[in-house]
Amino acid sequence: MDAIGQPTPAVTFYTAVPGCRTPMRADPAALGTLPARGFQYCEALRAASSFGWYVFPPIDFTLQWDGSEVIWTYRGAKAWYPLTSAQVPGYQAEFNKVAPSRLHGFSPPFLSVGLEPGLIQVWSGLMIESAENWSVLVRPPANLPRSLAFDLYEGIVETDRWFGPLFTNIRLIKTDAPIHFSTEIPLVQVQPLHRRVYAEEVSNNFRLVAHPSEFSAEAWSRYEQTIVKPNLEPHRPVAAYAASLRRR
């Protein structure tokens, strides 16, 4: 059924690297990092934090960049290795055991260096597909503290038409210092988007009220209801907006 409320899953994850951590529903408390007051009273923070799923690296690994070349290592490795393209250790043989013979040798790389300085593509160890007319937004985890050593790019993938590895692109920032990635910390947050939500006609069609003198009576009335009246009520309930949403 092609509808936003369809009963079948909008997104299906496939574990391609045996033993890699499974996706996890994103947490409204951002894994306990939100301030207690924000978690309890700010529904906007909770909603953004819990939208979608956390996806983790398939293994613990570390990168180091000198501004030109990248080296890498992983838990259990005996050395650092120059990075151009690398598999999850031992994965090529695992892939060839289960993939059709015509696909042998075509396992996805775990890490790949891009043409731009410091650009690295990282595979999650998962494949992904979505229901018809659904896509996924792959983005940094919402409201989790971010590393100052790298940036994450965001991308929308039409995974109903494209079946393949769920990966992300990172841009290394810090040089000459190890940058560690852990299976305990989400690498990205994956959020389902119906295609009509980000269609060009939606983004191109908006209205601007250019001056407060042009606000309608209805707009002023809504401002009064949401902002003014609650602040004039001496015994107003705390977080009325959040409470009203949670009762829906």
PDB file of N, CA, C and O in Angstrom, residues 29 41 55 66 72 88 106 125-126 137 141-142 150 155 162 164-165 171 174 179 188 193 196 224 227-228 235 237:
ATOM      1  N   ALA A  29      16.242  10.622  24.399  1.00  0.00           N
ATOM      2  CA  ALA A  29      17.184  11.275  25.307  1.00  0.00           C
ATOM      3  C   ALA A  29      18.571  11.409  24.699  1.00  0.00           C
ATOM      4  O   ALA A  29      19.505  11.831  25.382  1.00  0.00           O
ATOM      5  N   TYR A  41      10.839  18.372  29.153  1.00  0.00           N
ATOM      6  CA  TYR A  41       9.892  19.412  28.788  1.00  0.00           C
ATOM      7  C   TYR A  41       9.916  19.836  27.325  1.00  0.00           C
ATOM      8  O   TYR A  41       8.976  20.471  26.859  1.00  0.00           O
ATOM      9  N   VAL A  55      22.732   3.891  13.431  1.00  0.00           N
ATOM     10  CA  VAL A  55      23.525   2.875  12.741  1.00  0.00           C
ATOM     11  C   VAL A  55      24.973   3.040  13.186  1.00  0.00           C
ATOM     12  O   VAL A  55      25.492   4.166  13.259  1.00  0.00           O
ATOM     13  N   ASP A  66      47.450  13.065   7.862  1.00  0.00           N
ATOM     14  CA  ASP A  66      48.503  14.077   7.988  1.00  0.00           C
ATOM     15  C   ASP A  66      48.249  15.289   7.096  1.00  0.00           C
ATOM     16  O   ASP A  66      49.127  16.124   6.913  1.00  0.00           O
ATOM     17  N   TRP A  72      45.293   3.703   8.754  1.00  0.00           N
ATOM     18  CA  TRP A  72      44.222   3.194   9.604  1.00  0.00           C
ATOM     19  C   TRP A  72      44.650   1.949  10.335  1.00  0.00           C
ATOM     20  O   TRP A  72      45.614   1.273   9.945  1.00  0.00           O
ATOM     21  N   VAL A  88      36.486  -4.901   5.499  1.00  0.00           N
ATOM     22  CA  VAL A  88      36.427  -5.388   6.879  1.00  0.00           C
ATOM     23  C   VAL A  88      37.331  -6.612   6.953  1.00  0.00           C
ATOM     24  O   VAL A  88      37.250  -7.492   6.088  1.00  0.00           O
ATOM     25  N   PHE A 106      33.291  -9.189  -5.323  1.00  0.00           N
ATOM     26  CA  PHE A 106      32.635  -7.883  -5.393  1.00  0.00           C
ATOM     27  C   PHE A 106      32.053  -7.453  -4.044  1.00  0.00           C
ATOM     28  O   PHE A 106      31.067  -6.722  -3.994  1.00  0.00           O
ATOM     29  N   GLY A 125      28.374  -1.907   7.154  1.00  0.00           N
ATOM     30  CA  GLY A 125      28.220  -3.356   7.222  1.00  0.00           C
ATOM     31  C   GLY A 125      26.804  -3.815   6.942  1.00  0.00           C
ATOM     32  O   GLY A 125      26.501  -5.003   7.015  1.00  0.00           O
ATOM     33  N   LEU A 126      25.924  -2.854   6.571  1.00  0.00           N
ATOM     34  CA  LEU A 126      24.520  -3.152   6.284  1.00  0.00           C
ATOM     35  C   LEU A 126      24.197  -2.852   4.833  1.00  0.00           C
ATOM     36  O   LEU A 126      24.822  -1.980   4.213  1.00  0.00           O
ATOM     37  N   LEU A 137      17.118   9.487   4.690  1.00  0.00           N
ATOM     38  CA  LEU A 137      18.080  10.556   4.948  1.00  0.00           C
ATOM     39  C   LEU A 137      19.148   9.982   5.863  1.00  0.00           C
ATOM     40  O   LEU A 137      18.846   9.487   6.953  1.00  0.00           O
ATOM     41  N   PRO A 141      23.971  11.815  13.870  1.00  0.00           N
ATOM     42  CA  PRO A 141      22.978  11.565  14.909  1.00  0.00           C
ATOM     43  C   PRO A 141      22.461  12.871  15.509  1.00  0.00           C
ATOM     44  O   PRO A 141      23.242  13.747  15.885  1.00  0.00           O
ATOM     45  N   ALA A 142      21.143  12.994  15.587  1.00  0.00           N
ATOM     46  CA  ALA A 142      20.526  14.242  16.049  1.00  0.00           C
ATOM     47  C   ALA A 142      20.785  14.468  17.532  1.00  0.00           C
ATOM     48  O   ALA A 142      20.538  13.594  18.363  1.00  0.00           O
ATOM     49  N   PHE A 150      36.148  15.342  12.925  1.00  0.00           N
ATOM     50  CA  PHE A 150      35.633  15.047  11.582  1.00  0.00           C
ATOM     51  C   PHE A 150      34.215  15.572  11.457  1.00  0.00           C
ATOM     52  O   PHE A 150      33.520  15.802  12.449  1.00  0.00           O
ATOM     53  N   GLY A 155      23.006  12.864   3.236  1.00  0.00           N
ATOM     54  CA  GLY A 155      22.554  12.486   1.903  1.00  0.00           C
ATOM     55  C   GLY A 155      21.196  11.821   1.948  1.00  0.00           C
ATOM     56  O   GLY A 155      20.866  11.121   2.911  1.00  0.00           O
ATOM     57  N   TRP A 162      17.247   1.850  -5.345  1.00  0.00           N
ATOM     58  CA  TRP A 162      18.678   1.541  -5.271  1.00  0.00           C
ATOM     59  C   TRP A 162      18.918   0.647  -4.072  1.00  0.00           C
ATOM     60  O   TRP A 162      18.763   1.068  -2.924  1.00  0.00           O
ATOM     61  N   GLY A 164      21.647  -1.467  -1.993  1.00  0.00           N
ATOM     62  CA  GLY A 164      23.087  -1.607  -1.867  1.00  0.00           C
ATOM     63  C   GLY A 164      23.569  -1.260  -0.479  1.00  0.00           C
ATOM     64  O   GLY A 164      22.776  -1.173   0.478  1.00  0.00           O
ATOM     65  N   PRO A 165      24.883  -1.050  -0.337  1.00  0.00           N
ATOM     66  CA  PRO A 165      25.470  -0.798   0.980  1.00  0.00           C
ATOM     67  C   PRO A 165      25.000   0.535   1.564  1.00  0.00           C
ATOM     68  O   PRO A 165      24.899   1.545   0.855  1.00  0.00           O
ATOM     69  N   ARG A 171      34.414  13.795   6.474  1.00  0.00           N
ATOM     70  CA  ARG A 171      35.520  14.693   6.125  1.00  0.00           C
ATOM     71  C   ARG A 171      36.396  14.854   7.355  1.00  0.00           C
ATOM     72  O   ARG A 171      35.960  15.387   8.369  1.00  0.00           O
ATOM     73  N   LYS A 174      40.892  16.994  11.863  1.00  0.00           N
ATOM     74  CA  LYS A 174      42.094  17.018  12.696  1.00  0.00           C
ATOM     75  C   LYS A 174      43.203  16.216  12.026  1.00  0.00           C
ATOM     76  O   LYS A 174      42.968  15.123  11.498  1.00  0.00           O
ATOM     77  N   ILE A 179      41.924   9.322  15.229  1.00  0.00           N
ATOM     78  CA  ILE A 179      40.480   9.581  15.305  1.00  0.00           C
ATOM     79  C   ILE A 179      39.803   8.231  15.427  1.00  0.00           C
ATOM     80  O   ILE A 179      39.802   7.440  14.483  1.00  0.00           O
ATOM     81  N   VAL A 188      25.847   7.169  12.261  1.00  0.00           N
ATOM     82  CA  VAL A 188      24.867   8.003  11.559  1.00  0.00           C
ATOM     83  C   VAL A 188      23.475   7.732  12.126  1.00  0.00           C
ATOM     84  O   VAL A 188      23.254   6.747  12.839  1.00  0.00           O
ATOM     85  N   LEU A 193      12.002   9.018   4.758  1.00  0.00           N
ATOM     86  CA  LEU A 193      11.345  10.168   4.142  1.00  0.00           C
ATOM     87  C   LEU A 193      10.480   9.685   2.987  1.00  0.00           C
ATOM     88  O   LEU A 193      10.967   8.977   2.101  1.00  0.00           O
ATOM     89  N   ARG A 196       7.448  12.436  -1.516  1.00  0.00           N
ATOM     90  CA  ARG A 196       6.719  13.680  -1.748  1.00  0.00           C
ATOM     91  C   ARG A 196       7.099  14.759  -0.739  1.00  0.00           C
ATOM     92  O   ARG A 196       6.874  15.944  -0.982  1.00  0.00           O
ATOM     93  N   GLU A 224      -0.946  34.677  20.459  1.00  0.00           N
ATOM     94  CA  GLU A 224      -1.469  34.933  21.805  1.00  0.00           C
ATOM     95  C   GLU A 224      -1.702  33.626  22.554  1.00  0.00           C
ATOM     96  O   GLU A 224      -1.369  33.501  23.740  1.00  0.00           O
ATOM     97  N   ILE A 227       2.032  31.805  23.078  1.00  0.00           N
ATOM     98  CA  ILE A 227       3.117  32.508  23.753  1.00  0.00           C
ATOM     99  C   ILE A 227       2.631  33.391  24.900  1.00  0.00           C
ATOM    100  O   ILE A 227       3.165  33.349  26.004  1.00  0.00           O
ATOM    101  N   VAL A 228       1.618  34.200  24.641  1.00  0.00           N
ATOM    102  CA  VAL A 228       1.244  35.233  25.617  1.00  0.00           C
ATOM    103  C   VAL A 228       0.438  34.661  26.780  1.00  0.00           C
ATOM    104  O   VAL A 228       0.809  34.831  27.948  1.00  0.00           O
ATOM    105  N   HIS A 235      -0.308  29.960  37.433  1.00  0.00           N
ATOM    106  CA  HIS A 235      -0.227  28.554  37.814  1.00  0.00           C
ATOM    107  C   HIS A 235      -0.254  27.646  36.590  1.00  0.00           C
ATOM    108  O   HIS A 235      -0.808  26.551  36.639  1.00  0.00           O
ATOM    109  N   PRO A 237       0.599  24.990  33.818  1.00  0.00           N
ATOM    110  CA  PRO A 237       1.340  23.717  33.896  1.00  0.00           C
ATOM    111  C   PRO A 237       2.649  23.808  33.118  1.00  0.00           C
ATOM    112  O   PRO A 237       2.741  24.511  32.106  1.00  0.00           O
TER     113      PRO A 237
END
